[in-house]
């Protein structure tokens, strides 16, 4: 029988994981914006395209194996050695598949420079494949170990990129540093796993187990690919139809918005253990439902507030920091930020999906988002250029984060909660008035 971990250990594990994700996301977004100042528009467009295509390939390599393998590692401690080995083999095989698919996709770029940059960036897949043993650390509630390693590698890579911006501002240098960071991270986690005192180590490769893992993760694999297509399809289509300069204009707006988008993800990762305790530790789910309603309300209005602040500040900052040639990024960002409230609510919705174990809902919403993203981009980019790509992004986010929830009876309740989130300020006002009236009544 497996001993249940202490709640404090679960919370601590989640906090370390969330902190690492937050630091890495913020550092990558900041450095990507700094690279804008060091490269020409065409080279920055090529760099952004290469990273976007690699992101799609990463979804193939990851295949949703992380959570699945962590569960197996917890349930079958005696088989940990074989499972970790199978995880490494599966990720390596999927990295090869991801590289091949992404390389074919890059052929549509219409530029040799963009193609070469993409083929080099895709080498990062094989470094990321080595991060498979991280699942063992997670199953042991030792996120602090891998989080420390990841943050250390991120800070080293951040420093190297800053040096490159100052001394070696070259497209291939930045792409090479992107690959180097992935390789260092993978090696660091693999070595840490092998040197851990109670590590089960690695066994003789078992292809059958690896194939079985990939087969079971197929729904999560498809969901991950669909999610990346939702996020990155517009970049691929803009490159194919308008070229690298337009990708640069669009990517500046996308990177600025990402500085805001990581906030709800970090917050909800740390809140997830609390939601699970409310859901399963009491037969009365009223507190859990109240928490979900409050979370959607806060997420929506936080998204509106953050979007307004970022939009107003960026209208002045973009031409000043990046130059007048990026002036077209301002209206693109203004459109892009209209999705912020729905992105914030999606962070809440995704955790509800995990808590309720309705993982198929994740596949459905990401597939809908991918279809809308591709269709809207193809329709709007030839007509409206990069602003059309931004509008397509907003439509995709709204469809995936909100509209898709109406499609099933099981998820429709969450769609209704998201709809009621617009009234959250009125709810707060009503509570304060009620509380004030009770206070005055008590005094009388």
Short mmCIF file of C-alpha atoms in Angstrom, two decimals:
data_model
loop_
_atom_site.label_atom_id
_atom_site.label_comp_id
_atom_site.label_asym_id
_atom_site.label_seq_id
_atom_site.Cartn_x
_atom_site.Cartn_y
_atom_site.Cartn_z
CA UNK A 1 0.00 0.00 0.00
CA UNK A 2 1.40 3.43 -0.99
CA UNK A 3 1.82 5.91 1.82
CA UNK A 4 0.04 9.17 1.11
CA UNK A 5 2.33 12.21 1.12
CA UNK A 6 1.85 14.93 3.67
CA UNK A 7 -0.14 17.96 2.40
CA UNK A 8 2.82 20.21 3.22
CA UNK A 9 5.05 18.09 0.96
CA UNK A 10 2.54 18.27 -1.89
CA UNK A 11 2.22 22.05 -1.53
CA UNK A 12 5.97 22.48 -1.34
CA UNK A 13 6.45 20.33 -4.43
CA UNK A 14 3.87 22.40 -6.33
CA UNK A 15 5.39 25.70 -5.23
CA UNK A 16 8.88 24.72 -6.38
CA UNK A 17 7.52 23.51 -9.72
CA UNK A 18 5.47 26.69 -10.20
CA UNK A 19 8.40 28.93 -9.24
CA UNK A 20 10.69 27.20 -11.73
CA UNK A 21 8.13 27.52 -14.53
CA UNK A 22 7.55 31.16 -13.71
CA UNK A 23 11.24 32.07 -13.68
CA UNK A 24 11.97 30.15 -16.88
CA UNK A 25 8.99 31.62 -18.75
CA UNK A 26 9.78 35.16 -17.63
CA UNK A 27 13.50 34.85 -18.45
CA UNK A 28 12.82 33.44 -21.93
CA UNK A 29 10.23 36.13 -22.72
CA UNK A 30 12.53 38.93 -21.55
CA UNK A 31 15.55 37.65 -23.45
CA UNK A 32 13.46 37.16 -26.58
CA UNK A 33 12.48 40.83 -26.44
CA UNK A 34 16.08 41.89 -25.87
CA UNK A 35 17.13 39.89 -28.93
CA UNK A 36 14.86 42.20 -30.96
CA UNK A 37 17.29 45.06 -30.30
CA UNK A 38 20.28 43.02 -31.50
CA UNK A 39 18.99 41.51 -34.76
CA UNK A 40 17.56 42.88 -37.96
CA UNK A 41 13.82 42.49 -38.42
CA UNK A 42 14.31 39.69 -40.92
CA UNK A 43 16.71 37.78 -38.65
CA UNK A 44 14.45 38.23 -35.62
CA UNK A 45 11.54 36.92 -37.68
CA UNK A 46 13.65 33.88 -38.62
CA UNK A 47 14.58 33.34 -34.96
CA UNK A 48 10.95 33.59 -33.82
CA UNK A 49 9.81 31.20 -36.53
CA UNK A 50 12.49 28.64 -35.60
CA UNK A 51 11.49 28.75 -31.92
CA UNK A 52 7.78 28.48 -32.81
CA UNK A 53 8.29 25.41 -35.01
CA UNK A 54 10.48 23.83 -32.33
CA UNK A 55 7.66 24.39 -29.84
CA UNK A 56 5.31 22.33 -32.02
CA UNK A 57 7.94 19.59 -32.29
CA UNK A 58 8.40 19.66 -28.50
CA UNK A 59 4.72 18.80 -28.08
CA UNK A 60 5.32 15.66 -30.14
CA UNK A 61 8.38 14.75 -28.05
CA UNK A 62 6.67 15.40 -24.70
CA UNK A 63 3.55 13.45 -25.76
CA UNK A 64 1.94 14.02 -22.37
CA UNK A 65 4.20 11.29 -21.00
CA UNK A 66 5.21 13.28 -17.91
CA UNK A 67 2.02 12.98 -15.87
CA UNK A 68 1.34 9.44 -17.06
CA UNK A 69 4.78 8.16 -16.07
CA UNK A 70 4.70 9.97 -12.71
CA UNK A 71 1.48 8.11 -11.89
CA UNK A 72 3.03 4.76 -12.85
CA UNK A 73 6.17 5.51 -10.85
CA UNK A 74 4.07 6.18 -7.76
CA UNK A 75 1.89 3.09 -8.23
CA UNK A 76 4.71 0.66 -9.18
CA UNK A 77 7.82 1.51 -7.16
CA UNK A 78 9.43 -1.85 -7.93
CA UNK A 79 9.34 -1.09 -11.66
CA UNK A 80 10.78 2.43 -11.46
CA UNK A 81 14.03 1.43 -13.14
CA UNK A 82 12.32 0.00 -16.20
CA UNK A 83 9.82 2.87 -16.37
CA UNK A 84 12.48 5.60 -16.34
CA UNK A 85 14.43 3.74 -19.03
CA UNK A 86 11.29 3.37 -21.14
CA UNK A 87 10.59 7.09 -20.65
CA UNK A 88 14.02 8.00 -22.04
CA UNK A 89 13.62 5.69 -25.04
CA UNK A 90 10.11 6.95 -25.78
CA UNK A 91 11.13 10.61 -25.61
CA UNK A 92 14.17 9.99 -27.82
CA UNK A 93 12.09 8.20 -30.45
CA UNK A 94 9.45 10.92 -30.36
CA UNK A 95 12.20 13.55 -30.64
CA UNK A 96 13.24 11.95 -33.94
CA UNK A 97 9.62 11.95 -35.12
CA UNK A 98 9.18 15.57 -34.01
CA UNK A 99 12.33 16.63 -35.84
CA UNK A 100 11.20 14.98 -39.07
CA UNK A 101 7.70 16.49 -38.94
CA UNK A 102 8.93 19.96 -38.06
CA UNK A 103 11.62 19.87 -40.75
CA UNK A 104 8.96 19.13 -43.35
CA UNK A 105 6.83 21.97 -41.98
CA UNK A 106 9.80 24.36 -42.22
CA UNK A 107 10.01 23.71 -45.95
CA UNK A 108 6.97 26.00 -46.33
CA UNK A 109 8.96 28.96 -44.94
CA UNK A 110 10.18 30.00 -48.38
CA UNK A 111 13.59 31.12 -47.05
CA UNK A 112 16.88 29.23 -46.79
CA UNK A 113 17.95 31.32 -43.77
CA UNK A 114 14.73 30.49 -41.93
CA UNK A 115 15.02 26.81 -42.87
CA UNK A 116 18.62 26.51 -41.62
CA UNK A 117 17.81 28.34 -38.37
CA UNK A 118 14.87 25.99 -37.80
CA UNK A 119 16.85 22.82 -38.50
CA UNK A 120 19.50 23.92 -36.00
CA UNK A 121 16.94 24.92 -33.35
CA UNK A 122 15.25 21.51 -33.64
CA UNK A 123 18.40 19.84 -32.27
CA UNK A 124 17.17 21.08 -28.87
CA UNK A 125 14.64 18.22 -28.98
CA UNK A 126 17.34 15.69 -28.23
CA UNK A 127 18.54 17.64 -25.20
CA UNK A 128 14.99 17.89 -23.89
CA UNK A 129 14.54 14.15 -24.38
CA UNK A 130 17.17 13.56 -21.68
CA UNK A 131 14.92 15.27 -19.12
CA UNK A 132 12.80 12.11 -18.85
CA UNK A 133 14.13 11.15 -15.36
CA UNK A 134 12.55 14.34 -14.00
CA UNK A 135 9.36 12.28 -13.68
CA UNK A 136 11.08 10.18 -11.00
CA UNK A 137 11.93 13.28 -8.95
CA UNK A 138 8.32 14.44 -9.24
CA UNK A 139 7.02 11.05 -8.12
CA UNK A 140 9.27 11.33 -5.06
CA UNK A 141 8.03 14.89 -4.35
CA UNK A 142 11.52 16.27 -4.98
CA UNK A 143 10.69 19.09 -7.37
CA UNK A 144 13.15 21.29 -5.52
CA UNK A 145 16.04 19.25 -6.95
CA UNK A 146 15.09 19.60 -10.60
CA UNK A 147 13.72 23.13 -10.17
CA UNK A 148 17.08 24.26 -8.82
CA UNK A 149 18.89 22.66 -11.75
CA UNK A 150 16.53 24.17 -14.31
CA UNK A 151 16.72 27.66 -12.82
CA UNK A 152 20.52 27.44 -12.68
CA UNK A 153 20.71 26.46 -16.36
CA UNK A 154 18.19 29.19 -17.26
CA UNK A 155 20.26 31.86 -15.49
CA UNK A 156 23.49 30.66 -17.15
CA UNK A 157 21.78 30.71 -20.55
CA UNK A 158 20.30 34.13 -19.78
CA UNK A 159 23.78 35.49 -19.02
CA UNK A 160 25.22 33.91 -22.18
CA UNK A 161 22.48 35.50 -24.29
CA UNK A 162 23.09 38.89 -22.73
CA UNK A 163 26.77 38.55 -23.62
CA UNK A 164 25.79 37.55 -27.17
CA UNK A 165 23.52 40.60 -27.48
CA UNK A 166 26.47 42.83 -26.57
CA UNK A 167 29.37 41.08 -28.31
CA UNK A 168 28.06 38.51 -30.86
CA UNK A 169 24.63 39.62 -32.14
CA UNK A 170 24.09 36.88 -34.71
CA UNK A 171 21.04 34.80 -35.62
CA UNK A 172 22.89 31.48 -35.53
CA UNK A 173 24.56 32.37 -32.20
CA UNK A 174 21.17 32.90 -30.55
CA UNK A 175 19.78 29.70 -32.08
CA UNK A 176 22.87 27.78 -30.92
CA UNK A 177 22.44 29.12 -27.36
CA UNK A 178 18.80 27.99 -27.43
CA UNK A 179 19.97 24.47 -28.33
CA UNK A 180 22.79 24.56 -25.77
CA UNK A 181 20.38 25.45 -22.96
CA UNK A 182 18.20 22.42 -23.78
CA UNK A 183 21.20 20.08 -23.91
CA UNK A 184 22.65 21.36 -20.61
CA UNK A 185 19.28 21.05 -18.91
CA UNK A 186 18.80 17.48 -20.13
CA UNK A 187 22.30 16.38 -19.14
CA UNK A 188 22.01 18.04 -15.70
CA UNK A 189 18.74 16.24 -14.88
CA UNK A 190 19.99 12.87 -16.18
CA UNK A 191 23.24 13.11 -14.20
CA UNK A 192 21.38 14.24 -11.06
CA UNK A 193 19.10 11.21 -11.38
CA UNK A 194 21.98 8.76 -11.80
CA UNK A 195 23.88 10.27 -8.84
CA UNK A 196 20.91 10.33 -6.46
CA UNK A 197 21.65 7.90 -3.57
CA UNK A 198 18.35 6.02 -3.86
CA UNK A 199 18.04 6.29 -7.64
CA UNK A 200 16.87 3.04 -9.27
CA UNK A 201 19.19 3.78 -12.21
CA UNK A 202 18.64 2.52 -15.75
CA UNK A 203 17.89 -0.95 -17.04
CA UNK A 204 18.26 -2.77 -20.32
CA UNK A 205 16.01 -1.08 -22.91
CA UNK A 206 12.54 -2.58 -23.22
CA UNK A 207 11.02 -1.44 -26.50
CA UNK A 208 7.65 -3.02 -25.68
CA UNK A 209 7.22 -0.89 -22.55
CA UNK A 210 8.21 2.24 -24.48
CA UNK A 211 5.66 1.54 -27.19
CA UNK A 212 2.98 0.90 -24.57
CA UNK A 213 3.71 4.26 -22.91
CA UNK A 214 3.38 6.08 -26.23
CA UNK A 215 0.13 4.24 -27.00
CA UNK A 216 -1.43 5.16 -23.66
CA UNK A 217 -0.35 8.79 -23.97
CA UNK A 218 -1.89 9.20 -27.44
CA UNK A 219 -4.82 11.42 -26.30
CA UNK A 220 -2.42 13.66 -24.38
CA UNK A 221 -0.04 13.69 -27.36
CA UNK A 222 -2.81 14.87 -29.67
CA UNK A 223 -3.93 17.44 -27.09
CA UNK A 224 -0.41 18.83 -26.76
CA UNK A 225 0.05 19.10 -30.53
CA UNK A 226 -3.33 20.80 -30.92
CA UNK A 227 -2.44 23.27 -28.16
CA UNK A 228 0.84 24.20 -29.84
CA UNK A 229 -0.91 24.54 -33.20
CA UNK A 230 -3.38 26.93 -31.54
CA UNK A 231 -0.47 29.00 -30.24
CA UNK A 232 1.90 28.82 -33.21
CA UNK A 233 -0.12 28.26 -36.40
CA UNK A 234 -0.39 31.99 -37.06
CA UNK A 235 3.42 32.35 -37.07
CA UNK A 236 3.76 29.53 -39.60
CA UNK A 237 1.09 31.03 -41.87
CA UNK A 238 2.43 34.59 -41.56
CA UNK A 239 5.90 33.35 -42.57
CA UNK A 240 4.52 31.43 -45.55
CA UNK A 241 2.34 34.31 -46.81
CA UNK A 242 4.11 37.50 -45.66
CA UNK A 243 7.71 36.63 -44.82
CA UNK A 244 10.12 36.95 -41.88
CA UNK A 245 9.73 40.72 -41.42
CA UNK A 246 6.03 40.34 -40.71
CA UNK A 247 6.79 37.45 -38.35
CA UNK A 248 9.08 39.83 -36.44
CA UNK A 249 6.31 42.44 -36.08
CA UNK A 250 3.84 39.80 -34.91
CA UNK A 251 6.31 38.08 -32.57
CA UNK A 252 7.15 41.25 -30.63
CA UNK A 253 3.48 41.60 -29.72
CA UNK A 254 3.23 37.90 -28.87
CA UNK A 255 6.30 37.99 -26.61
CA UNK A 256 5.03 41.03 -24.68
CA UNK A 257 1.69 39.33 -24.10
CA UNK A 258 3.50 36.22 -22.82
CA UNK A 259 4.96 38.31 -19.99
CA UNK A 260 1.41 38.58 -18.67
CA UNK A 261 0.18 35.11 -19.63
CA UNK A 262 2.56 33.25 -17.31
CA UNK A 263 1.04 34.90 -14.20
CA UNK A 264 -2.19 32.85 -13.97
CA UNK A 265 -0.32 29.63 -14.77
CA UNK A 266 2.04 30.11 -11.84
CA UNK A 267 -0.82 31.10 -9.52
CA UNK A 268 -3.02 28.15 -10.46
CA UNK A 269 -0.15 25.65 -10.15
CA UNK A 270 0.28 26.71 -6.52
CA UNK A 271 -3.52 26.70 -5.95
CA UNK A 272 -4.09 23.21 -7.43
CA UNK A 273 -3.35 21.26 -4.18
CA UNK A 274 -5.85 23.47 -2.32
CA UNK A 275 -8.54 22.86 -4.96
CA UNK A 276 -7.95 19.11 -4.75
CA UNK A 277 -8.25 19.14 -0.97
CA UNK A 278 -11.54 21.08 -1.17
CA UNK A 279 -12.85 18.64 -3.77
CA UNK A 280 -11.99 15.36 -2.07
CA UNK A 281 -11.68 15.98 1.68
CA UNK A 282 -15.34 16.85 2.22
CA UNK A 283 -18.65 15.44 1.03
CA UNK A 284 -20.02 18.97 0.91
CA UNK A 285 -18.61 20.53 -2.25
CA UNK A 286 -20.01 24.00 -1.60
CA UNK A 287 -16.61 25.40 -0.60
CA UNK A 288 -15.04 23.86 -3.73
CA UNK A 289 -17.72 25.35 -6.01
CA UNK A 290 -17.42 28.74 -4.29
CA UNK A 291 -13.65 28.64 -4.80
CA UNK A 292 -14.04 27.85 -8.51
CA UNK A 293 -16.51 30.71 -8.97
CA UNK A 294 -14.22 33.12 -7.15
CA UNK A 295 -11.20 31.90 -9.13
CA UNK A 296 -12.92 32.52 -12.47
CA UNK A 297 -14.06 35.99 -11.36
CA UNK A 298 -10.63 37.00 -10.15
CA UNK A 299 -8.95 35.53 -13.24
CA UNK A 300 -11.22 37.36 -15.68
CA UNK A 301 -10.88 40.77 -14.08
CA UNK A 302 -7.18 40.33 -13.40
CA UNK A 303 -6.81 39.55 -17.10
CA UNK A 304 -8.72 42.70 -18.04
CA UNK A 305 -6.59 44.80 -15.69
CA UNK A 306 -3.29 43.32 -16.82
CA UNK A 307 -4.30 43.63 -20.47
CA UNK A 308 -5.14 47.32 -20.09
CA UNK A 309 -1.91 48.12 -18.25
CA UNK A 310 0.27 46.20 -20.71
CA UNK A 311 -1.54 47.68 -23.71
CA UNK A 312 -1.24 51.31 -22.58
CA UNK A 313 2.40 50.94 -21.50
CA UNK A 314 3.40 49.12 -24.68
CA UNK A 315 1.87 51.79 -26.94
CA UNK A 316 4.65 54.09 -25.75
CA UNK A 317 7.36 51.53 -25.01
CA UNK A 318 7.43 49.56 -28.29
CA UNK A 319 8.46 52.45 -30.61
CA UNK A 320 10.84 53.82 -27.98
CA UNK A 321 12.63 50.52 -27.19
CA UNK A 322 12.50 48.68 -30.51
CA UNK A 323 12.35 51.58 -32.95
CA UNK A 324 9.73 52.98 -35.33
CA UNK A 325 10.04 49.94 -37.61
CA UNK A 326 8.13 47.99 -34.97
CA UNK A 327 5.33 50.55 -34.77
CA UNK A 328 2.94 48.09 -36.43
CA UNK A 329 3.36 45.82 -33.39
CA UNK A 330 1.29 48.26 -31.30
CA UNK A 331 -2.12 47.60 -32.95
CA UNK A 332 -1.24 43.90 -33.18
CA UNK A 333 -0.64 43.80 -29.44
CA UNK A 334 -3.84 45.76 -28.75
CA UNK A 335 -5.83 43.05 -30.56
CA UNK A 336 -3.77 40.24 -29.03
CA UNK A 337 -4.45 41.44 -25.49
CA UNK A 338 -8.21 41.08 -25.98
CA UNK A 339 -7.61 37.37 -25.34
CA UNK A 340 -5.99 38.00 -21.94
CA UNK A 341 -9.15 37.55 -19.81
CA UNK A 342 -9.88 34.22 -21.51
CA UNK A 343 -6.26 33.05 -21.16
CA UNK A 344 -6.44 33.82 -17.43
CA UNK A 345 -9.71 31.90 -17.07
CA UNK A 346 -8.26 29.01 -19.10
CA UNK A 347 -5.62 28.57 -16.39
CA UNK A 348 -8.45 27.95 -13.91
CA UNK A 349 -10.39 25.72 -16.30
CA UNK A 350 -7.35 23.53 -17.03
CA UNK A 351 -6.88 22.82 -13.32
CA UNK A 352 -10.56 21.93 -12.97
CA UNK A 353 -10.05 19.41 -15.79
CA UNK A 354 -7.20 17.82 -13.83
CA UNK A 355 -9.10 17.77 -10.53
CA UNK A 356 -12.22 16.23 -12.12
CA UNK A 357 -10.15 13.85 -14.30
CA UNK A 358 -11.99 14.78 -17.51
CA UNK A 359 -8.81 14.87 -19.60
CA UNK A 360 -10.76 14.36 -22.82
CA UNK A 361 -12.04 17.93 -22.35
CA UNK A 362 -8.49 19.18 -22.76
CA UNK A 363 -8.19 17.35 -26.10
CA UNK A 364 -11.53 18.72 -27.30
CA UNK A 365 -10.79 22.33 -26.40
CA UNK A 366 -7.29 22.29 -27.89
CA UNK A 367 -8.51 20.66 -31.12
CA UNK A 368 -11.22 23.31 -31.47
CA UNK A 369 -8.64 26.01 -30.83
CA UNK A 370 -6.29 24.54 -33.43
CA UNK A 371 -9.02 24.32 -36.09
CA UNK A 372 -10.12 27.91 -35.45
CA UNK A 373 -6.52 29.17 -35.40
CA UNK A 374 -5.65 27.60 -38.75
CA UNK A 375 -8.95 28.48 -40.45
CA UNK A 376 -9.06 32.07 -39.17
CA UNK A 377 -5.38 32.67 -40.02
CA UNK A 378 -5.81 31.40 -43.57
CA UNK A 379 -8.90 33.62 -43.98
CA UNK A 380 -7.65 36.79 -42.27
CA UNK A 381 -3.87 37.00 -42.90
CA UNK A 382 -4.13 37.52 -46.71
CA UNK A 383 -6.73 40.26 -46.09
CA UNK A 384 -5.50 42.03 -42.96
CA UNK A 385 -1.86 40.94 -42.61
CA UNK A 386 -0.41 40.66 -39.10
CA UNK A 387 -3.46 42.29 -37.50
CA UNK A 388 -5.51 39.50 -39.08
CA UNK A 389 -3.15 36.98 -37.47
CA UNK A 390 -3.71 38.67 -34.09
CA UNK A 391 -7.49 38.53 -34.57
CA UNK A 392 -7.21 34.84 -35.47
CA UNK A 393 -5.26 34.27 -32.25
CA UNK A 394 -7.99 35.92 -30.18
CA UNK A 395 -10.70 33.84 -31.87
CA UNK A 396 -8.70 30.67 -31.22
CA UNK A 397 -8.13 31.48 -27.54
CA UNK A 398 -11.78 32.37 -26.95
CA UNK A 399 -12.93 29.20 -28.74
CA UNK A 400 -10.55 26.92 -26.84
CA UNK A 401 -10.86 28.54 -23.41
CA UNK A 402 -14.57 29.37 -23.33
CA UNK A 403 -16.77 28.31 -26.24
CA UNK A 404 -15.54 24.69 -26.18
CA UNK A 405 -16.76 24.29 -22.60
CA UNK A 406 -20.38 24.60 -23.80
CA UNK A 407 -20.08 21.51 -26.01
CA UNK A 408 -20.51 18.92 -23.26
CA UNK A 409 -22.91 18.52 -20.37
CA UNK A 410 -19.99 17.73 -18.04
CA UNK A 411 -18.10 20.95 -18.83
CA UNK A 412 -21.07 23.25 -19.42
CA UNK A 413 -21.19 24.18 -15.74
CA UNK A 414 -17.69 25.66 -16.04
CA UNK A 415 -18.78 27.64 -19.11
CA UNK A 416 -21.63 29.10 -17.05
CA UNK A 417 -19.21 29.99 -14.23
CA UNK A 418 -16.94 31.72 -16.76
CA UNK A 419 -19.94 33.63 -18.11
CA UNK A 420 -20.94 34.74 -14.60
CA UNK A 421 -17.38 35.92 -13.94
CA UNK A 422 -18.23 39.19 -15.71
CA UNK A 423 -20.56 39.94 -12.78
CA UNK A 424 -17.89 39.29 -10.14
CA UNK A 425 -17.47 42.97 -9.15
CA UNK A 426 -21.23 43.22 -8.52
CA UNK A 427 -21.00 40.13 -6.33
CA UNK A 428 -18.26 41.76 -4.26
CA UNK A 429 -20.30 44.96 -3.91
CA UNK A 430 -23.33 42.95 -2.81
CA UNK A 431 -21.31 41.08 -0.19
CA UNK A 432 -19.87 44.29 1.21
CA UNK A 433 -23.30 45.88 1.45
CA UNK A 434 -24.68 42.78 3.16
CA UNK A 435 -21.74 42.69 5.53
CA UNK A 436 -22.15 46.39 6.30
CA UNK A 437 -25.87 46.03 7.01
CA UNK A 438 -25.21 43.08 9.34
CA UNK A 439 -22.51 45.05 11.12
CA UNK A 440 -24.82 48.03 11.66
CA UNK A 441 -27.62 45.72 12.77
CA UNK A 442 -25.34 44.10 15.33
CA UNK A 443 -24.34 47.49 16.74
CA UNK A 444 -27.96 48.60 17.07
#
